[in-house]
Coordinates of C-alpha atoms in Angstrom, one line a residue:
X1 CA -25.5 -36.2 -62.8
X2 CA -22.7 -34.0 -60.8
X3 CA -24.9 -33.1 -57.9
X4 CA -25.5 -29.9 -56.3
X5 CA -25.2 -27.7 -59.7
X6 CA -25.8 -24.5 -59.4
X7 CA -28.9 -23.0 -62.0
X8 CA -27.2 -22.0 -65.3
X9 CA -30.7 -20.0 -65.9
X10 CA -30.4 -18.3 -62.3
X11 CA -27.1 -17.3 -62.6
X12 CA -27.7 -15.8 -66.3
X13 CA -30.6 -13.7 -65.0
X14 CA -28.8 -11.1 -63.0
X15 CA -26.4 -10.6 -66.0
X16 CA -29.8 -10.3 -68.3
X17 CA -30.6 -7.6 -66.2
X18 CA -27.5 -5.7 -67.1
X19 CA -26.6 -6.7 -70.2
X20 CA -23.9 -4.9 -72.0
X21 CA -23.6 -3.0 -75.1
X22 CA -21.8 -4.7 -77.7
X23 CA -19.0 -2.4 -79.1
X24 CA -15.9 -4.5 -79.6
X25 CA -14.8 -5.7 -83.0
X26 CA -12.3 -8.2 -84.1
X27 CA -9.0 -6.0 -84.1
X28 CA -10.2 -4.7 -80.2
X29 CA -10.2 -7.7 -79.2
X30 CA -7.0 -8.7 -80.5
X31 CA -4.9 -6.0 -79.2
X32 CA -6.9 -6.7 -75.8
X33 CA -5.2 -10.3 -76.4
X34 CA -1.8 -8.5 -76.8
X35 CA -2.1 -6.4 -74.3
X36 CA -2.8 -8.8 -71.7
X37 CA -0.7 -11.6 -72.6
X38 CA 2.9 -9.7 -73.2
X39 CA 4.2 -9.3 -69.7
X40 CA 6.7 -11.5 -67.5
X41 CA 6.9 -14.5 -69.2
X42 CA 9.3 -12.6 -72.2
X43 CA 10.5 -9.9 -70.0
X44 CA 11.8 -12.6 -67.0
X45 CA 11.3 -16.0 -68.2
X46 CA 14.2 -16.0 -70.9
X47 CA 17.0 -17.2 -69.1
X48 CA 15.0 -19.6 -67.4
X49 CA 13.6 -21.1 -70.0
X50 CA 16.9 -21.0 -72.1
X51 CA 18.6 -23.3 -69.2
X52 CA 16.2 -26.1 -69.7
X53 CA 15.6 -26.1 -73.5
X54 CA 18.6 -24.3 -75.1
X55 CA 17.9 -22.8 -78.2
X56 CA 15.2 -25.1 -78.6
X57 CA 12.9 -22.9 -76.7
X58 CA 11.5 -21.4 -79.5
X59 CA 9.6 -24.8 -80.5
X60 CA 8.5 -24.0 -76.6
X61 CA 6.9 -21.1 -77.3
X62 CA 5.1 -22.8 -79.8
X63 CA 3.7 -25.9 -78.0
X64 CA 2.6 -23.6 -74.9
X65 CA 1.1 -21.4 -77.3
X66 CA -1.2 -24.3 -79.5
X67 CA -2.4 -25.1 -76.2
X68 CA -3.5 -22.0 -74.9
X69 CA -5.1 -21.6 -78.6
X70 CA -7.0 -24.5 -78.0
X71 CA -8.0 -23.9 -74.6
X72 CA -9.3 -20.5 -75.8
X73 CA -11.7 -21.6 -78.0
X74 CA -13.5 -23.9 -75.4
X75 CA -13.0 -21.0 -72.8
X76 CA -14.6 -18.5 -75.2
X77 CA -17.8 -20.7 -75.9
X78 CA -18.3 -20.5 -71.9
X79 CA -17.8 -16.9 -71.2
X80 CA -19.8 -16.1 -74.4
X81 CA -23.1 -18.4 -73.0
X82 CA -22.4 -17.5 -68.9
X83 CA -20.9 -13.7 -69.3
X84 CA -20.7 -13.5 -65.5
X85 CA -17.8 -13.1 -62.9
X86 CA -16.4 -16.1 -61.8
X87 CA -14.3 -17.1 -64.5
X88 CA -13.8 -21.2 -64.8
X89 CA -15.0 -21.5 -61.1
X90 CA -18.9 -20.2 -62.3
X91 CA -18.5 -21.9 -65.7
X92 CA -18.0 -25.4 -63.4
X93 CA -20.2 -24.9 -60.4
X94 CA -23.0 -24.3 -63.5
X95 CA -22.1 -27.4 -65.4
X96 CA -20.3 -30.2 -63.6
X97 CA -21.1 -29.4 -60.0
X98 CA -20.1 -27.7 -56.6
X99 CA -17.4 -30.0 -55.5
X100 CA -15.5 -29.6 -59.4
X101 CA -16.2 -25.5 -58.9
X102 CA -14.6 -25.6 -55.6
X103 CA -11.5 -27.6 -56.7
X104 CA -11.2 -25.7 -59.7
X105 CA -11.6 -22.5 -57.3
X106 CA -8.8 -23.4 -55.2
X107 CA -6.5 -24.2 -57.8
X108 CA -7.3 -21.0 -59.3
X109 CA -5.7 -19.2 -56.2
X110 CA -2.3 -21.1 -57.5
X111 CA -3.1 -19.5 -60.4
X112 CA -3.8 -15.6 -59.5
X113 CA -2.3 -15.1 -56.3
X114 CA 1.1 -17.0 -57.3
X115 CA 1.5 -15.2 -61.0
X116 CA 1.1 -11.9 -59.0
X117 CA 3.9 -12.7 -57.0
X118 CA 6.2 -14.0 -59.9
X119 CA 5.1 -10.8 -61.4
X120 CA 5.9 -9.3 -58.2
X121 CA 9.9 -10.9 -58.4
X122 CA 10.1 -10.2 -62.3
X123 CA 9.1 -6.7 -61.4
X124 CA 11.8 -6.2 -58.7
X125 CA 15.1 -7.7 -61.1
X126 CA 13.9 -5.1 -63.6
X127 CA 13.8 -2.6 -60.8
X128 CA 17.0 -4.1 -59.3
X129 CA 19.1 -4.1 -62.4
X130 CA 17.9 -0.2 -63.3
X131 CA 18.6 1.1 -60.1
X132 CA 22.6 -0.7 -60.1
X133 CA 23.0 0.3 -64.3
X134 CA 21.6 3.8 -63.9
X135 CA 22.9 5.3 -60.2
X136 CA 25.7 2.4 -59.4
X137 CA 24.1 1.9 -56.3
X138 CA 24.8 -1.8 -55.4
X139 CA 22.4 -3.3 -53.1
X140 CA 22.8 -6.1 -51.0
X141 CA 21.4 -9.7 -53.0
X142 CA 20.3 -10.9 -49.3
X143 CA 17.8 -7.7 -49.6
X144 CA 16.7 -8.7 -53.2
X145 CA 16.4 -12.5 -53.5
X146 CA 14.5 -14.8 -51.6
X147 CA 16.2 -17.7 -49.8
X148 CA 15.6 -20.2 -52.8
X149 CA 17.9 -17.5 -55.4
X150 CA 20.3 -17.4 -53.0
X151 CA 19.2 -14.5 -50.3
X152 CA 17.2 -14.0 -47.4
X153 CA 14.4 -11.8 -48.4
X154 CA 13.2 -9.8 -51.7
X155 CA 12.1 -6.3 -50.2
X156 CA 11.6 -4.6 -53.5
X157 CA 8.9 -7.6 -54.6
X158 CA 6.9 -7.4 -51.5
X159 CA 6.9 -3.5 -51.5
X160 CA 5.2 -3.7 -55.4
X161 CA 2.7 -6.0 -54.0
X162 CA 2.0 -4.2 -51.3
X163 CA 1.7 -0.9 -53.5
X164 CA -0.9 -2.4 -55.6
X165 CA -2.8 -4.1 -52.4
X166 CA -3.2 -0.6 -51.1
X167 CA -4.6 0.6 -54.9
X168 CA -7.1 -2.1 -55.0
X169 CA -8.3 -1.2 -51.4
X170 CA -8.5 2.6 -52.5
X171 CA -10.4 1.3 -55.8
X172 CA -8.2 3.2 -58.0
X173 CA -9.1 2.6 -60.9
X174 CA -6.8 2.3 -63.9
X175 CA -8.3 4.7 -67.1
X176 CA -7.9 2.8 -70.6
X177 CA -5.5 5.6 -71.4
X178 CA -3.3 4.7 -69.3
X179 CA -3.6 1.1 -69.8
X180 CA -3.5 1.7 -73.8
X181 CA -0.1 3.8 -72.8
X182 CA 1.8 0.8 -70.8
X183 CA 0.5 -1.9 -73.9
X184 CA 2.7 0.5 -76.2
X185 CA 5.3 0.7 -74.2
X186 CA 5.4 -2.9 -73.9
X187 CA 5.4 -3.9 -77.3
X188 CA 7.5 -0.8 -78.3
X189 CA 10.4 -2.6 -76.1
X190 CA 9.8 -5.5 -77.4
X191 CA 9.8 -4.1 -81.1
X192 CA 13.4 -2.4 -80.0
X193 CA 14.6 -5.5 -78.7
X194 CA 14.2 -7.5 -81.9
X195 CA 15.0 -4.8 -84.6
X196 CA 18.5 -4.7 -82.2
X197 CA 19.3 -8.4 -82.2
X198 CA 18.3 -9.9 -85.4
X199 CA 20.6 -8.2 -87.6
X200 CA 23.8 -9.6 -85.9
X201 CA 22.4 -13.4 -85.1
X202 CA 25.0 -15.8 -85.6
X203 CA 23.4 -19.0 -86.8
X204 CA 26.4 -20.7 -85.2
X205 CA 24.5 -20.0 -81.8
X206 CA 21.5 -22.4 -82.5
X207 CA 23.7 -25.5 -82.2
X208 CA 22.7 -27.7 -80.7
X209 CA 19.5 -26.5 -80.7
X210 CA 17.9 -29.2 -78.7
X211 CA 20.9 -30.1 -76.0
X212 CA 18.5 -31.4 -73.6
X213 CA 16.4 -33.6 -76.3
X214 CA 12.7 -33.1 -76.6
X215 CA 12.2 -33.5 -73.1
X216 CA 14.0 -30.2 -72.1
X217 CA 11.8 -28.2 -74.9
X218 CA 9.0 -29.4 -72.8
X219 CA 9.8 -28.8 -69.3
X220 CA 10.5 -25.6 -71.2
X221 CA 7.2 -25.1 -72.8
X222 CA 5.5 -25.8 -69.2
X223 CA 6.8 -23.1 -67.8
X224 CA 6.6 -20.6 -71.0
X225 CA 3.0 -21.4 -70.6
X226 CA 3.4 -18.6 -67.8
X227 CA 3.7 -16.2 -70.6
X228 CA 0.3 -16.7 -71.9
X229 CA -2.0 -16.8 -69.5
X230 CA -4.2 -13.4 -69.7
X231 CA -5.2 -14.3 -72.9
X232 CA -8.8 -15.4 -71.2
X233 CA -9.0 -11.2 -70.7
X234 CA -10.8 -12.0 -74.4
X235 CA -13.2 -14.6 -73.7
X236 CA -14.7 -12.7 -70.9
X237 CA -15.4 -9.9 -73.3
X238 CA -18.1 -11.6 -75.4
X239 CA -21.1 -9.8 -73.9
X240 CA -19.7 -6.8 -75.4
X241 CA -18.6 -7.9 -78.9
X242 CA -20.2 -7.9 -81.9
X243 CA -20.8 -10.9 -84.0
X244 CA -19.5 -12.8 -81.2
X245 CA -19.7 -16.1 -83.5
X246 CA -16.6 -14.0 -86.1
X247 CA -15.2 -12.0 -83.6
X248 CA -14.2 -13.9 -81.1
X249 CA -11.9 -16.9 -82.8
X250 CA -10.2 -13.9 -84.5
X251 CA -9.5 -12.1 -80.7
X252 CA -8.5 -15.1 -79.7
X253 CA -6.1 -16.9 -82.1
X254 CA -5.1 -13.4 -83.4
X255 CA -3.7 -12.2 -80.4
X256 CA -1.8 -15.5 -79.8
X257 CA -0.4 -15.9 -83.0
X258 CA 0.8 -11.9 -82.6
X259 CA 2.4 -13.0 -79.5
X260 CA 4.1 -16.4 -80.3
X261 CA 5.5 -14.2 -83.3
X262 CA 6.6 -11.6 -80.8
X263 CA 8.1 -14.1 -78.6
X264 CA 9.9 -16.3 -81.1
X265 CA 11.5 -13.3 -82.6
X266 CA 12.4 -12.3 -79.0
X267 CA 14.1 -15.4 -78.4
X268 CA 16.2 -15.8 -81.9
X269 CA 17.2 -12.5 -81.1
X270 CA 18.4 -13.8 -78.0
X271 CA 19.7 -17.1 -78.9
X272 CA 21.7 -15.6 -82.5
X273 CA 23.4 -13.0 -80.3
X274 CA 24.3 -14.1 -77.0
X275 CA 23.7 -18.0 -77.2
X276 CA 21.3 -19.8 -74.9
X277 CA 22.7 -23.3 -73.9
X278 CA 22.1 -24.5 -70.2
X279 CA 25.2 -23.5 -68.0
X280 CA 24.6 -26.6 -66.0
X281 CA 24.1 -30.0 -66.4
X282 CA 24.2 -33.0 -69.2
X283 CA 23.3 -30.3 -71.7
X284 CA 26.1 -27.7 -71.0
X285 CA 28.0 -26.7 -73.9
X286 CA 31.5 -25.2 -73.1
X287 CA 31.2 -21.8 -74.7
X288 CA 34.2 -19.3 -75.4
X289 CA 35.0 -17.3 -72.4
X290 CA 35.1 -14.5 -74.2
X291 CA 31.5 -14.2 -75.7
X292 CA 29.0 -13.1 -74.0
X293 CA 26.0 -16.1 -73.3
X294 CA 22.9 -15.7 -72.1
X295 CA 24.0 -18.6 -69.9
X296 CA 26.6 -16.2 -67.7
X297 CA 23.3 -14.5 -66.6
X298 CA 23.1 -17.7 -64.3
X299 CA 24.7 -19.3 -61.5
X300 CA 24.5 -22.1 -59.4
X301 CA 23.7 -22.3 -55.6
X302 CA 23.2 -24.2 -52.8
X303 CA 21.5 -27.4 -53.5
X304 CA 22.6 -27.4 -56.9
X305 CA 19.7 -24.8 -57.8
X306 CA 20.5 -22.9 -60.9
X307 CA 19.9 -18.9 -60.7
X308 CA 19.1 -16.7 -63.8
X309 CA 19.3 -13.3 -64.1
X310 CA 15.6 -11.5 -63.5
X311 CA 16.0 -8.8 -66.4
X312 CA 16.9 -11.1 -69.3
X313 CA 16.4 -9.0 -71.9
X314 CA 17.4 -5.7 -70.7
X315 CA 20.8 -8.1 -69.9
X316 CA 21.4 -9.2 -73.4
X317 CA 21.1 -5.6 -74.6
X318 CA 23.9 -4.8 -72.2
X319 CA 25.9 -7.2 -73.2
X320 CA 26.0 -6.9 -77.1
X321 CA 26.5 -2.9 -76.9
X322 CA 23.2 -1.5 -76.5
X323 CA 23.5 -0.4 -72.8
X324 CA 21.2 2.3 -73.7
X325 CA 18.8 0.5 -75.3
X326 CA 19.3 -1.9 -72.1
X327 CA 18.2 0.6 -69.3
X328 CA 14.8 1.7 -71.7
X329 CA 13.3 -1.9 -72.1
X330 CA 14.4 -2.2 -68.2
X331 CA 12.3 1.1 -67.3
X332 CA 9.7 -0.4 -69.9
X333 CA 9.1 -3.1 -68.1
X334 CA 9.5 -1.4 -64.5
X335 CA 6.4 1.1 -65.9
X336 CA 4.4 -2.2 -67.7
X337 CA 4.4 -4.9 -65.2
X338 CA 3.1 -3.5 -62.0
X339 CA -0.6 -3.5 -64.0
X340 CA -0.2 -7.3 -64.6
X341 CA 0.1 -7.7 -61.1
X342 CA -2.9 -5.1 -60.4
X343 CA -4.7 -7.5 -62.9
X344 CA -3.9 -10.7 -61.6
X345 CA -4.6 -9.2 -57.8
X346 CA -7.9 -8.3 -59.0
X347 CA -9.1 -11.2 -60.4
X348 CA -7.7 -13.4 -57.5
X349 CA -10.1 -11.2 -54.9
X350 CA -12.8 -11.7 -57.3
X351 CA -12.9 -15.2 -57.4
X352 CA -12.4 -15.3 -53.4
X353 CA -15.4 -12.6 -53.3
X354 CA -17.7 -14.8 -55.3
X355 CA -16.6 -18.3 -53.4
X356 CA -17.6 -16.2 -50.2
X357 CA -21.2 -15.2 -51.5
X358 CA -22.0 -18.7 -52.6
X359 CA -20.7 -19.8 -49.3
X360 CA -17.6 -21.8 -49.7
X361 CA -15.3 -19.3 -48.2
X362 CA -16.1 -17.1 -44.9
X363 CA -19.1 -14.4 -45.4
X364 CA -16.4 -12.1 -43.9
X365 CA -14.3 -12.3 -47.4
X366 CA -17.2 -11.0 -49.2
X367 CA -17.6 -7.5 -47.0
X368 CA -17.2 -4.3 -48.6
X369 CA -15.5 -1.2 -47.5
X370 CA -18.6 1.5 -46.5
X371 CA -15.9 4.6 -48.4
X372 CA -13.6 2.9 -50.5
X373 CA -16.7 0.3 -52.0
X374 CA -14.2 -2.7 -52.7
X375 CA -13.8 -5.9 -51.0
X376 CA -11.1 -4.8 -48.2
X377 CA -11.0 -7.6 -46.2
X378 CA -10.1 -10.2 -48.7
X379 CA -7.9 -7.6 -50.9
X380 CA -5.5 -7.1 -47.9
X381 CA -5.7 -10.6 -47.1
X382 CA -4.5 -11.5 -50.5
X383 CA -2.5 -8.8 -50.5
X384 CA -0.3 -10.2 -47.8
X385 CA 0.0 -13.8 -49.6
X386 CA 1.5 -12.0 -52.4
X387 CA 3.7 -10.3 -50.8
X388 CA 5.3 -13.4 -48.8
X389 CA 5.2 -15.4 -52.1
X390 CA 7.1 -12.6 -53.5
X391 CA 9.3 -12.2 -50.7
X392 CA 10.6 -15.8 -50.4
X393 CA 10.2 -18.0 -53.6
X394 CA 12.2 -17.7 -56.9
X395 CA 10.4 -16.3 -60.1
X396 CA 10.7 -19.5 -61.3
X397 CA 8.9 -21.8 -59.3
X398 CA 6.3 -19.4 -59.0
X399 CA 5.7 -19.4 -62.5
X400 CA 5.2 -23.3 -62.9
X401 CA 3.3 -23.6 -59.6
X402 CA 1.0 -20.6 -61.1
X403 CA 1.0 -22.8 -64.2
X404 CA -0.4 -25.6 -62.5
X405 CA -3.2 -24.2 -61.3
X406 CA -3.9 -22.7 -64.6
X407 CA -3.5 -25.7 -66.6
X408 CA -6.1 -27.5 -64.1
X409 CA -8.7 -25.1 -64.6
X410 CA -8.5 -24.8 -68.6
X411 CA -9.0 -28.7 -68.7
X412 CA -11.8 -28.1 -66.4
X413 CA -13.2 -25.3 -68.8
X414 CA -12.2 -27.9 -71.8
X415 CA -14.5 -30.7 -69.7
X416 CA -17.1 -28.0 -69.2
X417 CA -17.5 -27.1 -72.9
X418 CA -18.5 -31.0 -73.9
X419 CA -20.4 -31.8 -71.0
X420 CA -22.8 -28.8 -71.3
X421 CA -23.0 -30.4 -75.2
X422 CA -25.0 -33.3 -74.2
X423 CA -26.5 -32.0 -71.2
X424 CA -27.8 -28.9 -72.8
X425 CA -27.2 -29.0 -76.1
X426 CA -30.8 -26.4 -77.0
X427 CA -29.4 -23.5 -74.9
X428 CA -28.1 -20.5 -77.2
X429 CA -24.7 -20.4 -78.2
X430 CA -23.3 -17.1 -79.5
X431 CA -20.0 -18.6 -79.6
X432 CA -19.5 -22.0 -80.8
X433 CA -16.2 -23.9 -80.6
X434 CA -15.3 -25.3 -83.7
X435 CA -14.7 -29.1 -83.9
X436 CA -15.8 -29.3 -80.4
X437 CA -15.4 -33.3 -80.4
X438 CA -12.0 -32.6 -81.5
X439 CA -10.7 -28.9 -80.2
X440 CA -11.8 -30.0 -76.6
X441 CA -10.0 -33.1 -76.1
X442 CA -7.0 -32.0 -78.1
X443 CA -7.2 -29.0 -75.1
X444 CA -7.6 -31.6 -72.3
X445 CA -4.7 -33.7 -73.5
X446 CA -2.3 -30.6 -74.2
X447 CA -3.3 -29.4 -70.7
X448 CA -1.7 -32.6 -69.0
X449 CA 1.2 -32.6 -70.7
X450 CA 2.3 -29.8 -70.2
X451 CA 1.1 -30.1 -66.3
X452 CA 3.5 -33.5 -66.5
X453 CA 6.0 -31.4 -68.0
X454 CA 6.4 -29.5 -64.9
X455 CA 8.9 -30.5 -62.3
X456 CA 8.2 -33.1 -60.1
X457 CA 8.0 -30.9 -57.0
X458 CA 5.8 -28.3 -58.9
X459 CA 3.4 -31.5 -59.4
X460 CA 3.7 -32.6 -55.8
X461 CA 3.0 -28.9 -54.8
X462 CA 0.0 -29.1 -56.7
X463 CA -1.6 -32.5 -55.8
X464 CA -0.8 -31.5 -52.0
X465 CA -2.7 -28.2 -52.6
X466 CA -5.6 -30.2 -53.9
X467 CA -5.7 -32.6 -51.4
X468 CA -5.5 -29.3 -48.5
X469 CA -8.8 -27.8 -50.9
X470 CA -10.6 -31.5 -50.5
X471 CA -10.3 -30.9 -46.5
X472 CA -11.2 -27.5 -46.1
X473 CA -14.3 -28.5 -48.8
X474 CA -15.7 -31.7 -46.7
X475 CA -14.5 -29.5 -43.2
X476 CA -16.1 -26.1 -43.7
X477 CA -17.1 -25.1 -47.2
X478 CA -19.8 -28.1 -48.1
X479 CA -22.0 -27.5 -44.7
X480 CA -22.0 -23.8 -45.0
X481 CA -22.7 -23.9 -49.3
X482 CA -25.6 -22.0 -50.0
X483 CA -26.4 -24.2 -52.8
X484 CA -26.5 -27.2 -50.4
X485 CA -28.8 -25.6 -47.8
X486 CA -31.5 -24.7 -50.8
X487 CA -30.4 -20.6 -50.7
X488 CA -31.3 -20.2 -54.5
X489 CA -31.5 -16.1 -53.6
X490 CA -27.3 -15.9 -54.2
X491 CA -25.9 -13.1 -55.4
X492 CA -24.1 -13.8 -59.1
X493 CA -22.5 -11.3 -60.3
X494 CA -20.5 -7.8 -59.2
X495 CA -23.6 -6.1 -58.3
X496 CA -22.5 -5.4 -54.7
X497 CA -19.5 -3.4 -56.1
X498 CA -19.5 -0.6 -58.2
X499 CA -17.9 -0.2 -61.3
X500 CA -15.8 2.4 -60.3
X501 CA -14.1 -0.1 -57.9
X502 CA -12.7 -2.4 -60.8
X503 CA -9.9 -1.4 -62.7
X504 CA -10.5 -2.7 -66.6
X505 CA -7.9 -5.1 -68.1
X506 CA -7.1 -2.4 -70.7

């Protein structure tokens, strides 16, 4: 049907081999959920999204949330039949074909590489805003803010990125302590934050809630999107949970549900004490002078481009008396968000180091370090991507080109899920989606409008991307495709590396 599809059975045979024990219950799996989907999107992306949707980002948090509930469940169904590395690029090239894998591939690079370096410019405001509130040391915006915010370079982000490059060449690898450490920390900040703000809301702040109309809340939502993704850290733990079929719909939906709570309480307490209406525009609201507004954490630019402060929260603290309390969810998320970027690193040179065994990339990309046993090559190669992502782009573009990507490959997964239906409907299932005929499409349909939701350059970014990956495909990557010159003896999973050389999501 889709042409050169790679085996389902051969790539399920290697994983046989080394099948996992199954140890992980429903709340594990949730607060793996938690702990990987609480990171920039709440800790950077609240003044963003506050200057296109007002108050009415909250609803935004809710529509980018359904969707990624959605997605989930059709994402889990995959990882739970083809527990393998890969992510949505295997789950494609097994079901729908080499040429969907490859696209779905390369838009994943938008997805891993780009979110690292948004992480990358989240992580340096924090850092930023510490160092200026705690020593009065004022350093120079052209040092800290790429040329789109204003600057000429952002040094702190490309030193982060080149910190956690070096740790993923070394093959340091993060202990669950640790990990379990920085998830408390994050949602202790968070926790802070709220039990702060919500007692002195001022319901006077939420009006008008929607000053932009619906279409603000979604431009909104497409870009809050950002501040799930990670939630697929659950789906590609179904080889090691029990009762998969129970488990997993409760991982999943339970940890976005915690979340979306978590961030709608974030962003009342935002909204009730400092006010959240866009500072520019049709939407702008004239606001006392005296009061302090979420909104005078931005400024406008050249070019009209609006600039929002990089340390939201930690800002609005400030702001309402809580200096204090300010500079600890600053250092919170200066200790927390360096791992999301470790994490999103990772699983960008893992996708690139499968690409390159199958073929589609250069065999070089897939060599491994005779000391250090990790992919070296492609981790310093990605390593310096990041870095100049993070050096020159705004958090906020990053974010929705990141998204793009994302939202490409979960409609992809979405497709997958039916296809594999009709095509192989016999083949054990230890997850099922529920409602597939319904779930699936309802995933599809969310995924484009929140990709159309994105700003019209993102979406020219993205098809211009595509279009680059469709010429490198019919140039290099289809004559040199195993799978296209008969080479069935392909390695399919992370057997080349040990597992001391990958750092565990939690």
């Amino acid at each position: 049907m889709f042409g050169r599809v790679k085996s389902l059975d051969a790539i399920l045979a290697t994983a046989e081999k080394k099948s996992l024990h199954r140890s992980l219950g429903a709340f594990q799996l949730t607060m793996l959920g938690v702990g990987a989907v609480i990171g920039t999107g709440i800790f950077v992306l609240t003044a963003e999204a506050a200057q296109k949707a007002g108050p009415g980002m909250m609803l935004s948090f809710v529509i980018a949330g359904f969707v990624c509930a959605v997605a989930a469940l059709c994402y889990a169904e995959m990882a739970a039949m083809v527990p393998v590395s890969g992510s949505a690029y295997t789950y494609s090239y097994a079901v729908m074909g080499e040429l969907v894998a490859w696209m779905v591939g390369w838009a994943l690079i938008l997805e891993y590489a780009i979110a690292a370096g948004a992480v990358s410019v989240g992580w340096s405001g924090y850092m930023i805003g510490f160092v200026q509130n705690s020593f009065h040391i004022i350093v120079p915006l052209e040092l800290v803010r790429g040329p789109f915010d204003g600057g000429l370079i952002n040094l702190p982000a490309m030193a982060i990125a080149a910190i956690i490059t070096v740790l993923l060449v070394l093959g340091t690898k993060e202990s669950a302590t640790v990990n379990a450490v920085l998830v408390a920390i994050k949602i202790a900040a968070l926790t802070l934050f709220v039990a702060l703000t919500l007692p002195v809301i001022r319901s006077g702040q939420f009006v008008p809630f929607a000053p932009l109309g619906f279409t603000g809340i979604s431009g909104a939502a497409a870009s809050i999107f950002f501040a799930y993704v990670g939630f697929d850290a659950v789906s590609t733990a179904a080889e090691e949970t029990t009762n998969p079929q129970r488990n997993m719909p409760i991982g999943l939906i339970g940890s976005l549900a915690i979340c979306t709570v978590f961030y709608m309480l974030v962003a009342a307490g935002v909204i009730g004490t400092v006010g959240a209406q866009p500072v520019f525009g049709p939407g702008h609201v004239a606001l006392d002078p005296g009061t302090p507004a979420l909104s005078q954490a931005c400024s406008l630019i050249h070019d009209n481009a609006v600039v929002c402060s990089k340390e939201a929260l930690a800002w609005t603290l400030r702001s309402v008396g809580h200096p204090f309390v300010g500079w600890l969810v600053g250092a919170a998320a200066i200790l927390a968000l360096p791992s999301v970027i470790l994490m999103m690193m990772f699983g960008q040179t893992r996708i690139f180091f499968v690409m390159s065994r199958d073929g589609l990339l250069p065999e070089f990309f897939s060599k491994v370090h005779p000391k250090f046993h990790t992919p070296h090559v492609i981790t310093i190669l990605t390593g310096i991507f990041v870095a100049l992502f993070a050096a020159f782009f705004p958090v906020g573009l990053l974010a929705d080109v990141s998204n793009s990507g994302t939202l490409f490959a979960f409609a992809a997964v979405s497709i997958a899920v039916m296809v594999l239906r009709v095509t192989d409907a016999g083949r054990h299932r230890p997850f099922h989606t529920p409602a597939v005929w319904v779930i699936a499409p309802i995933s599809i349909l969310g995924c484009l409008y929140l990709f159309y939701s994105l700003s019209a350059a993102t979406v020219e970014l993205f098809i211009g991307w595509a279009a680059l990956g469709l010429v490198v495909y019919y140039a290099y990557s289809r004559s040199r495709s195993h799978v296209g010159r008969g080479l069935t003896e392909v390695h399919e999973e992370d057997a080349d590396l040990p597992p001391s050389s990958v750092p565990p999501i939690l």
